[in-house]
Structures are given as structure tokens and as C-alpha cells.
CSV table of C-alpha atoms in Angstrom, one decimal:
chain,number,residue,atom,x,y,z
A,1,MET,CA,29.5,-34.7,-85.0
A,2,HIS,CA,28.6,-34.1,-88.3
A,3,LEU,CA,29.7,-35.2,-92.3
A,4,ASP,CA,30.5,-31.7,-93.6
A,5,ARG,CA,31.1,-32.4,-97.6
A,6,MET,CA,32.1,-35.0,-99.6
A,7,ARG,CA,33.3,-35.7,-103.0
A,8,LEU,CA,34.0,-39.1,-105.1
A,9,SER,CA,35.3,-40.9,-108.1
A,10,ASN,CA,34.7,-43.2,-110.5
A,11,PHE,CA,32.3,-44.1,-107.2
A,12,ARG,CA,29.8,-46.8,-109.0
A,13,VAL,CA,27.1,-44.4,-111.5
A,14,TYR,CA,29.4,-41.5,-110.7
A,15,GLU,CA,32.8,-39.6,-112.4
A,16,ASN,CA,32.7,-37.1,-109.8
A,17,PHE,CA,30.0,-35.8,-107.6
A,18,GLU,CA,30.8,-33.5,-104.6
A,19,THR,CA,28.2,-32.7,-102.2
A,20,ASP,CA,27.8,-30.1,-99.2
A,21,PHE,CA,25.3,-31.7,-95.7
A,22,SER,CA,23.4,-29.8,-92.8
A,23,LYS,CA,24.2,-30.9,-89.7
A,24,SER,CA,20.4,-32.5,-89.1
A,25,LEU,CA,18.0,-33.8,-91.7
A,26,ASN,CA,19.7,-34.5,-95.5
A,27,VAL,CA,16.7,-35.6,-98.8
A,28,ILE,CA,18.7,-37.3,-101.3
A,29,THR,CA,15.7,-37.3,-103.8
A,30,GLY,CA,15.4,-38.4,-107.3
A,31,ASP,CA,14.1,-41.8,-109.5
A,32,ASN,CA,15.4,-45.8,-108.9
A,33,GLY,CA,18.9,-46.5,-110.5
A,34,VAL,CA,20.2,-42.5,-110.8
A,35,GLY,CA,22.6,-43.6,-107.3
A,36,LYS,CA,21.1,-42.1,-104.4
A,37,SER,CA,22.7,-45.9,-102.1
A,38,THR,CA,25.8,-45.2,-103.6
A,39,ILE,CA,26.2,-41.7,-101.8
A,40,LEU,CA,24.8,-43.7,-98.6
A,41,GLU,CA,27.5,-46.3,-100.0
A,42,ALA,CA,30.1,-44.1,-100.2
A,43,VAL,CA,29.3,-42.9,-96.3
A,44,TYR,CA,29.3,-46.1,-94.7
A,45,TYR,CA,33.0,-46.7,-96.3
A,46,LEU,CA,34.1,-43.2,-94.7
A,47,SER,CA,33.6,-44.3,-91.4
A,48,LEU,CA,34.4,-48.3,-91.6
A,49,THR,CA,36.3,-49.1,-94.6
A,50,LYS,CA,33.3,-50.7,-97.2
A,51,SER,CA,31.2,-51.3,-99.0
A,52,PHE,CA,26.9,-52.8,-97.3
A,53,ARG,CA,26.3,-53.6,-100.8
A,54,SER,CA,29.3,-55.3,-102.0
A,55,ASN,CA,32.2,-57.8,-99.8
A,56,LYS,CA,35.0,-56.5,-102.9
A,57,ASP,CA,36.2,-53.2,-103.6
A,58,ASP,CA,36.3,-54.2,-108.0
A,59,ASP,CA,32.7,-54.0,-107.7
A,60,VAL,CA,32.7,-50.0,-106.6
A,61,VAL,CA,34.6,-48.8,-109.4
A,62,ARG,CA,32.7,-47.9,-112.1
A,63,PHE,CA,32.9,-48.9,-115.5
A,64,ASN,CA,35.5,-48.4,-118.2
A,65,SER,CA,38.0,-47.2,-114.5
A,66,ASP,CA,40.7,-48.7,-113.1
A,67,PHE,CA,39.6,-47.0,-109.1
A,68,PHE,CA,37.4,-45.5,-107.1
A,69,MET,CA,38.0,-42.7,-104.8
A,70,SER,CA,35.2,-41.1,-101.4
A,71,THR,CA,37.0,-38.1,-99.5
A,72,GLY,CA,34.8,-37.0,-96.9
A,73,THR,CA,35.2,-34.0,-94.0
A,74,PHE,CA,33.7,-34.4,-90.9
A,75,ILE,CA,33.4,-31.9,-88.5
A,76,SER,CA,33.4,-32.1,-84.5
A,77,ASP,CA,30.9,-30.2,-82.2
A,78,ASN,CA,34.0,-28.4,-81.6
A,79,GLY,CA,34.8,-27.6,-84.6
A,80,VAL,CA,37.6,-29.7,-85.4
A,81,ASP,CA,37.5,-31.7,-88.8
A,82,ASP,CA,38.7,-34.7,-89.6
A,83,THR,CA,39.6,-35.3,-93.6
A,84,ILE,CA,39.1,-39.2,-94.6
A,85,LEU,CA,40.0,-40.5,-98.1
A,86,VAL,CA,39.3,-43.7,-99.1
A,87,SER,CA,40.5,-45.4,-102.5
A,88,PHE,CA,41.2,-48.2,-104.2
A,89,SER,CA,43.4,-49.3,-107.7
A,90,ARG,CA,42.9,-52.5,-109.6
A,91,ASP,CA,46.1,-52.7,-109.3
A,92,THR,CA,47.7,-51.1,-105.7
A,93,GLY,CA,44.5,-52.0,-103.4
A,94,LYS,CA,42.9,-50.1,-101.8
A,95,SER,CA,44.5,-46.7,-99.2
A,96,VAL,CA,43.0,-45.4,-96.5
A,97,LYS,CA,43.7,-42.0,-95.4
A,98,SER,CA,43.0,-39.2,-92.4
A,99,GLN,CA,44.1,-35.7,-93.0
A,100,GLY,CA,46.3,-36.8,-96.0
A,101,LYS,CA,48.2,-39.2,-93.4
A,102,LYS,CA,48.2,-43.0,-94.5
A,103,VAL,CA,46.4,-45.4,-92.2
A,104,SER,CA,48.1,-48.4,-91.2
A,105,ARG,CA,45.5,-50.2,-90.0
A,106,TYR,CA,42.2,-49.8,-91.0
A,107,SER,CA,40.0,-50.8,-87.8
A,108,ASP,CA,41.6,-47.5,-86.9
A,109,ILE,CA,39.3,-45.4,-88.5
A,110,VAL,CA,36.5,-48.1,-87.4
A,111,GLY,CA,34.6,-46.1,-84.8
A,112,ARG,CA,36.2,-42.6,-85.7
A,113,HIS,CA,32.6,-41.7,-87.3
A,114,SER,CA,30.4,-43.6,-85.9
A,115,ILE,CA,27.4,-44.5,-88.6
A,116,VAL,CA,23.6,-46.4,-88.4
A,117,MET,CA,22.6,-47.7,-91.5
A,118,LEU,CA,19.2,-49.5,-92.5
A,119,SER,CA,19.0,-50.2,-95.9
A,120,PRO,CA,16.8,-53.1,-98.1
A,121,GLU,CA,19.9,-54.9,-97.7
A,122,ASP,CA,19.9,-54.6,-94.0
A,123,MET,CA,16.4,-56.1,-93.6
A,124,LEU,CA,17.4,-59.1,-95.0
A,125,ALA,CA,20.5,-59.5,-93.0
A,126,THR,CA,19.8,-58.1,-89.9
A,127,LEU,CA,16.5,-59.6,-89.2
A,128,SER,CA,17.3,-62.6,-91.3
A,129,SER,CA,20.2,-64.8,-90.3
A,130,PRO,CA,22.7,-65.4,-87.2
A,131,SER,CA,25.3,-64.4,-89.6
A,132,GLY,CA,23.4,-60.8,-90.0
A,133,HIS,CA,22.8,-61.1,-85.8
A,134,ARG,CA,26.8,-61.3,-85.5
A,135,ARG,CA,27.9,-58.9,-88.0
A,136,PHE,CA,25.0,-56.3,-86.3
A,137,MET,CA,26.4,-56.9,-82.7
A,138,ASN,CA,29.8,-56.7,-83.8
A,139,LEU,CA,29.7,-53.6,-86.4
A,140,THR,CA,27.6,-52.0,-83.1
A,141,ILE,CA,30.3,-52.9,-80.3
A,142,SER,CA,33.2,-52.0,-82.3
A,143,GLN,CA,32.3,-48.6,-83.0
A,144,VAL,CA,32.2,-47.9,-79.6
A,145,ASN,CA,34.6,-50.5,-78.7
A,146,SER,CA,38.0,-50.4,-79.9
A,147,SER,CA,39.4,-53.7,-77.9
A,148,HIS,CA,36.4,-55.7,-79.4
A,149,LEU,CA,37.3,-55.0,-83.3
A,150,ASN,CA,40.8,-56.7,-82.0
A,151,LYS,CA,38.8,-59.5,-80.2
A,152,LEU,CA,36.8,-60.3,-83.2
A,153,VAL,CA,40.1,-60.1,-85.5
A,154,SER,CA,42.0,-62.7,-83.1
A,155,TYR,CA,38.7,-65.2,-82.7
A,156,ARG,CA,39.4,-65.2,-86.7
A,157,THR,CA,42.6,-66.2,-85.9
A,158,LEU,CA,42.2,-69.0,-84.5
A,159,LEU,CA,39.1,-70.5,-85.4
A,160,ARG,CA,41.3,-71.0,-88.2
A,161,GLN,CA,44.3,-72.4,-87.1
A,162,ARG,CA,41.8,-74.7,-84.2
A,163,ASN,CA,40.0,-75.7,-87.7
A,164,SER,CA,43.0,-76.4,-89.7
A,165,ALA,CA,44.7,-78.9,-86.2
A,166,ILE,CA,41.0,-80.3,-86.2
A,167,GLY,CA,42.0,-81.3,-89.9
A,168,LEU,CA,44.8,-82.7,-89.2
A,169,ALA,CA,44.3,-84.2,-85.4
A,170,ALA,CA,41.9,-86.3,-86.7
A,171,SER,CA,43.5,-88.1,-89.0
A,172,GLY,CA,46.1,-89.0,-85.3
A,173,ASN,CA,48.8,-86.7,-85.5
A,174,ARG,CA,49.8,-86.0,-81.8
A,175,SER,CA,51.3,-83.5,-82.2
A,176,ASP,CA,47.8,-81.5,-83.5
A,177,GLU,CA,46.0,-82.7,-80.1
A,178,GLU,CA,48.9,-80.8,-78.5
A,179,THR,CA,48.6,-77.6,-80.9
A,180,LEU,CA,45.2,-77.6,-79.6
A,181,ASP,CA,45.8,-77.4,-76.2
A,182,VAL,CA,47.4,-74.3,-77.2
A,183,ILE,CA,45.1,-72.7,-78.8
A,184,GLU,CA,41.8,-74.2,-77.1
A,185,GLU,CA,43.7,-72.1,-74.2
A,186,GLN,CA,43.8,-69.0,-75.6
A,187,LEU,CA,39.7,-69.3,-77.2
A,188,GLY,CA,38.7,-69.7,-73.5
A,189,GLU,CA,39.7,-66.0,-72.3
A,190,LEU,CA,39.1,-64.6,-75.9
A,191,CYS,CA,35.3,-66.8,-76.0
A,192,ASN,CA,34.1,-65.6,-72.3
A,193,SER,CA,35.3,-61.4,-73.3
A,194,ILE,CA,33.6,-61.6,-77.0
A,195,ILE,CA,30.7,-62.9,-75.3
A,196,SER,CA,30.4,-61.0,-72.8
A,197,ASP,CA,30.6,-57.8,-74.9
A,198,ARG,CA,27.8,-59.4,-76.2
A,199,ASN,CA,25.4,-60.1,-73.3
A,200,ASP,CA,26.5,-56.2,-72.2
A,201,PHE,CA,25.2,-54.9,-75.4
A,202,ILE,CA,22.1,-56.7,-75.5
A,203,GLU,CA,21.3,-55.1,-72.0
A,204,LYS,CA,21.8,-52.2,-72.5
A,205,ILE,CA,20.3,-51.6,-75.8
A,206,SER,CA,17.1,-53.8,-75.2
A,207,PRO,CA,14.8,-51.8,-72.5
A,208,GLU,CA,15.8,-48.8,-75.2
A,209,PHE,CA,14.3,-50.9,-78.0
A,210,GLU,CA,11.6,-52.0,-76.4
A,211,THR,CA,10.7,-48.4,-75.6
A,212,ILE,CA,10.9,-47.7,-79.0
A,213,PHE,CA,9.4,-50.0,-80.6
A,214,SER,CA,6.4,-49.5,-78.1
A,215,ALA,CA,6.3,-46.5,-78.8
A,216,LEU,CA,5.9,-46.5,-83.0
A,217,ASN,CA,3.5,-48.9,-82.9
A,218,GLU,CA,1.5,-46.4,-80.6
A,219,GLY,CA,2.0,-48.8,-77.1
A,220,LYS,CA,-0.2,-51.8,-78.5
A,221,LYS,CA,2.9,-54.2,-79.5
A,222,GLU,CA,5.0,-55.4,-77.9
A,223,GLY,CA,8.9,-56.3,-79.1
A,224,THR,CA,12.1,-58.1,-77.2
A,225,ILE,CA,15.9,-58.7,-78.1
A,226,ALA,CA,17.4,-61.9,-76.3
A,227,TYR,CA,21.2,-63.3,-77.2
A,228,ASN,CA,22.1,-66.8,-77.2
A,229,PRO,CA,25.7,-67.7,-77.1
A,230,SER,CA,25.9,-70.7,-78.9
A,231,MET,CA,28.5,-71.7,-75.5
A,232,ARG,CA,28.1,-70.0,-72.1
A,233,GLY,CA,30.7,-70.0,-68.8
A,234,ASN,CA,33.7,-68.5,-67.5
A,235,LYS,CA,36.8,-69.4,-69.4
A,236,GLU,CA,37.5,-72.3,-67.8
A,237,GLU,CA,34.2,-73.7,-68.2
A,238,LEU,CA,34.5,-72.9,-71.4
A,239,LEU,CA,38.0,-74.4,-72.5
A,240,ARG,CA,36.9,-77.2,-71.0
A,241,LEU,CA,34.1,-77.5,-74.0
A,242,PHE,CA,35.9,-76.5,-76.5
A,243,ARG,CA,37.9,-79.5,-75.2
A,244,GLU,CA,34.7,-81.7,-75.0
A,245,ARG,CA,34.2,-81.2,-78.0
A,246,ARG,CA,37.3,-82.3,-79.8
A,247,SER,CA,36.1,-85.8,-80.7
A,248,SER,CA,32.6,-84.2,-82.2
A,249,ASP,CA,34.4,-81.6,-84.2
A,250,TYR,CA,36.2,-84.5,-85.6
A,251,GLU,CA,33.7,-85.7,-87.1
A,252,SER,CA,32.8,-82.2,-88.1
A,253,GLY,CA,36.0,-81.3,-89.5
A,254,TYR,CA,35.8,-78.4,-88.2
A,255,THR,CA,34.7,-76.1,-84.5
A,256,VAL,CA,31.1,-76.1,-84.8
A,257,ARG,CA,30.2,-73.9,-81.0
A,258,GLY,CA,31.6,-70.6,-79.7
A,259,PRO,CA,30.8,-66.7,-81.3
A,260,HIS,CA,31.0,-67.6,-85.1
A,261,ARG,CA,27.6,-69.3,-84.0
A,262,ASP,CA,26.0,-66.8,-81.5
A,263,SER,CA,22.3,-65.6,-82.7
A,264,LEU,CA,19.5,-63.1,-81.0
A,265,SER,CA,16.3,-63.5,-81.1
A,266,PHE,CA,13.3,-61.5,-82.5
A,267,ASN,CA,9.7,-61.6,-80.8
A,268,ILE,CA,6.8,-59.8,-81.2
A,269,ASP,CA,4.2,-60.3,-78.7
A,270,GLY,CA,6.0,-63.6,-77.7
A,271,ARG,CA,6.3,-64.1,-81.5
A,272,GLN,CA,8.8,-65.1,-83.8
A,273,LEU,CA,9.6,-61.9,-86.2
A,274,LYS,CA,11.3,-64.5,-88.6
A,275,LYS,CA,8.1,-66.8,-88.9
A,276,PHE,CA,5.3,-64.7,-88.1
A,277,GLY,CA,6.1,-61.1,-89.4
A,278,SER,CA,4.2,-58.9,-91.9
A,279,LYS,CA,6.6,-57.0,-94.3
A,280,GLY,CA,5.4,-53.7,-92.1
A,281,GLU,CA,6.3,-55.5,-88.8
A,282,ASN,CA,9.8,-56.2,-90.0
A,283,LYS,CA,10.1,-53.0,-91.6
A,284,ILE,CA,9.6,-50.4,-88.3
A,285,PHE,CA,10.9,-53.3,-85.4
A,286,LEU,CA,14.2,-52.8,-87.8
A,287,VAL,CA,13.7,-49.5,-87.7
A,288,ALA,CA,13.1,-49.6,-83.4
A,289,LEU,CA,16.3,-51.4,-83.5
A,290,LYS,CA,19.1,-49.8,-85.3
A,291,LEU,CA,17.7,-46.1,-82.9
A,292,ALA,CA,18.0,-47.8,-79.9
A,293,GLN,CA,21.2,-48.8,-81.7
A,294,GLY,CA,21.4,-45.3,-82.6
A,295,ASN,CA,21.0,-44.3,-78.3
A,296,TYR,CA,23.5,-47.0,-77.3
A,297,THR,CA,26.0,-45.7,-79.9
A,298,ALA,CA,26.0,-41.6,-78.8
A,299,GLU,CA,25.9,-42.3,-75.2
A,300,ILE,CA,28.8,-45.0,-75.2
A,301,SER,CA,30.9,-43.1,-77.2
A,302,GLY,CA,28.9,-39.6,-76.0
A,303,VAL,CA,28.8,-38.5,-80.1
A,304,LYS,CA,25.9,-38.8,-81.7
A,305,PRO,CA,26.2,-40.9,-84.7
A,306,ILE,CA,26.0,-40.1,-88.6
A,307,TYR,CA,22.1,-42.4,-89.5
A,308,LEU,CA,21.9,-43.1,-93.3
A,309,LEU,CA,18.6,-44.8,-94.1
A,310,ASP,CA,17.8,-45.6,-97.3
A,311,ASP,CA,14.3,-46.2,-98.5
A,312,ILE,CA,13.2,-45.9,-94.7
A,313,PHE,CA,9.6,-45.4,-95.2
A,314,MET,CA,9.1,-48.5,-98.4
A,315,GLU,CA,6.3,-50.6,-96.3
A,316,LEU,CA,5.9,-48.1,-93.2
A,317,ASP,CA,1.7,-46.9,-92.8
A,318,ARG,CA,1.6,-43.2,-92.6
A,319,SER,CA,1.0,-43.7,-88.5
A,320,ARG,CA,4.6,-45.0,-88.5
A,321,ALA,CA,5.6,-43.5,-90.7
A,322,LEU,CA,5.4,-40.7,-88.6
A,323,LYS,CA,6.1,-41.6,-85.6
A,324,THR,CA,9.9,-42.5,-87.2
A,325,MET,CA,10.0,-38.9,-88.2
A,326,GLU,CA,9.5,-37.6,-84.4
A,327,TYR,CA,11.9,-39.6,-83.3
A,328,ILE,CA,14.5,-38.8,-86.5
A,329,ASN,CA,14.2,-35.0,-86.2
A,330,ASN,CA,16.1,-35.1,-82.9
A,331,VAL,CA,19.1,-37.6,-83.1
A,332,GLY,CA,21.6,-35.5,-85.3
A,333,GLN,CA,22.8,-36.4,-88.6
A,334,VAL,CA,19.9,-38.1,-91.2
A,335,ILE,CA,20.7,-39.1,-94.6
A,336,ILE,CA,18.0,-40.2,-96.4
A,337,THR,CA,17.5,-41.0,-99.7
A,338,THR,CA,14.1,-41.4,-101.5
A,339,THR,CA,12.7,-41.1,-104.3
A,340,ASP,CA,9.4,-39.1,-103.8
A,341,PHE,CA,10.2,-36.5,-101.0
A,342,GLU,CA,6.7,-35.2,-101.6
A,343,GLU,CA,5.4,-37.9,-100.2
A,344,TRP,CA,5.6,-37.4,-96.6
A,345,SER,CA,7.4,-33.6,-97.1
A,346,GLU,CA,4.7,-32.5,-94.1
A,347,LEU,CA,6.2,-35.0,-91.8
A,348,VAL,CA,9.3,-33.1,-91.2
A,349,ASP,CA,9.4,-30.8,-88.9
A,350,THR,CA,13.1,-29.4,-89.1
A,351,ASP,CA,15.1,-27.8,-92.0
A,352,VAL,CA,15.7,-30.2,-94.7
A,353,ASN,CA,19.3,-30.3,-96.8
A,354,ILE,CA,17.3,-31.5,-100.4
A,355,ILE,CA,20.0,-33.1,-102.5
A,356,GLY,CA,18.4,-33.7,-106.1
A,357,LEU,CA,19.0,-36.4,-108.8
A,358,SER,CA,18.5,-37.0,-111.6
């Protein structure tokens, strides 16, 4: 599967823009500020119906415009095409269409054309904060398992309901204690399933990550990932934990533990990446993590994802850049942004589609 062509209207800096992509390596070149990352953002919209740079669709609308549109045609390995259109209007909101037909649930698009995203923003989000850890797990698993996305939506709804009931029950309203009984019964089973999905994911991705990380570092460093759920146990044990924690949650005013508090541990040679890792080590750790993510997605879905790599070589030394390109040359469709392709063009041993911006 690959993205064959894309067209934009009033999308950030672009009033109108269109381009074709090759099945393998695509390099978007140009000075800073010309809109290289914006093209990756538009592809991200076509896969996940949202931006990786902002939580507000309104932020993406070009200055002095009242709407934006991103349209892309994907072609499967057997030649079947699928045209996705994502648009947003300040008057009517967001709309998503597939083959000209409006999609009622955005979740129906997620996973249809999977992507792996690596950007400077990703460095901070994915590696540095528990919320970024959860986002990484959520997006990866949901792209290959639609039921996981549905579980997350249900969990967030129940969590809001429990937090509301916690606030009311804390004031002594007995009826809200009964409401909590009902909510927690559902949460026990749902949390068990979400935690199981995440645990399976990390168990599958960890060996692949460790192999890639070691190769990118010429065997001189060892990287590891560990999953840290904030609650453990089967659904009955999780239900019991929710009920046991009610009094402390009353004091806090919200649900302190659950999948919304899970995190990951990232280590290099047994030391925490966040505390002791250099910029270069953080970057190569993220590169290895994203390559492992892509391999996982391809293995589970049977379809190679599209890799969106924004300034991938920043803070990488030449040997690591070379090792990275050895992997990138064989993973499928890749779209890279760079300010100076000439600096590392000799590392590429495949045909390159260069998209020059000015």
C-alpha cells in the first residue's frame, strides 16, 4: 500500500498544492518555514483524521480562509485505490469521506492506511511523558486493532462518569455509591482488556526494538522498553482495587489509577533515557522505536505502513545516519523532510522522488 497523490486547499501555508509520491523514498526539500512538515501533517490527517501538531482543526486553516481540505489517493498492493478526503469548515466542522461517501465514524478510517510518524515534536511527546507513552501505545495498537480504539473510547466515557460520581459520592450521596458500583463493574472488565492489549504489544515489539537499536549502535549499546500499568490483576481483582481506592479517590476528587495513568520505561544500558540520555541517544532510541513500530504494524496487519520522517537526521552522527538509511531503504513507502538533501544523498541506494519547495 502507498499514497499515490495528494491535493491540499487552504491547508496552513498552502492555498493550493498537489503532488505525486513514489512507492519507495520521497524527499521533501526546502528551507525552514516553506511548509515541509505541513505536507506530512496533511498525510497524517488522511490516516488518523487529525493533526500531530495541534488538537484544534481550526489551527490548520490557512490565514484569511474559513476551511481546509486534504485529499489523498492510496493504492493497495493489488491495485485497488481508495481516495480519502478530510475537510474542515469553521461553520460546519469536520467531514471525512472515503470514495466520495461520508464516513459517520472517524474511527472507521483509523488503521485503513497505517502510518508511522517521527518528528521533533515526537521526540518530546513519545519519550518524555507518560501521556506520550500512552499515546504511542494507543495509536499503534488502534491502527491494527479497531476494537482497541473502541475500548479506549468506552473507557474514557466511563472514567468521566466515575470522576463525576466520585465528586458527588464524596459529599455523602448514597445513590452515587450505587452508581459507582455499576460503573466499576464495567471498568474492571474494560481495564483488564486494555492492559492485556498493551502488555501483548510491548511483549511483541520489545525484541524487535532491541535488535534494531543494537544494530543502529553497532552493537555498542543496549536499549530496553518496559510497560508499567498503574493497576494489575484480572478483571475481578481490578474491580476490587477500584472499590478499595474509593476513599482515597474521594480525597483526590478523581480516579487516580487506571489505564489513563500507565507509562513506559525506556533505558539504555540499564540507565533511564530521560535522565541520562544525550540528544543523539534520544534520537536514535526514537528511530529504533519507530522502525520497530512499523515492523509490528506490518506483521499484524499484513500491510506495510507509510513512514513520515520529519528532520530524521538532526542530531544523528554519520554512522548512525548510515545505519538508519539501511533500514529505511527497505521498509516500503517513506516520506522524509530535510533542509539539505545533498548532505546525506549518498546514503540512499534507491531511486528517490524529490519534491522541492521554495
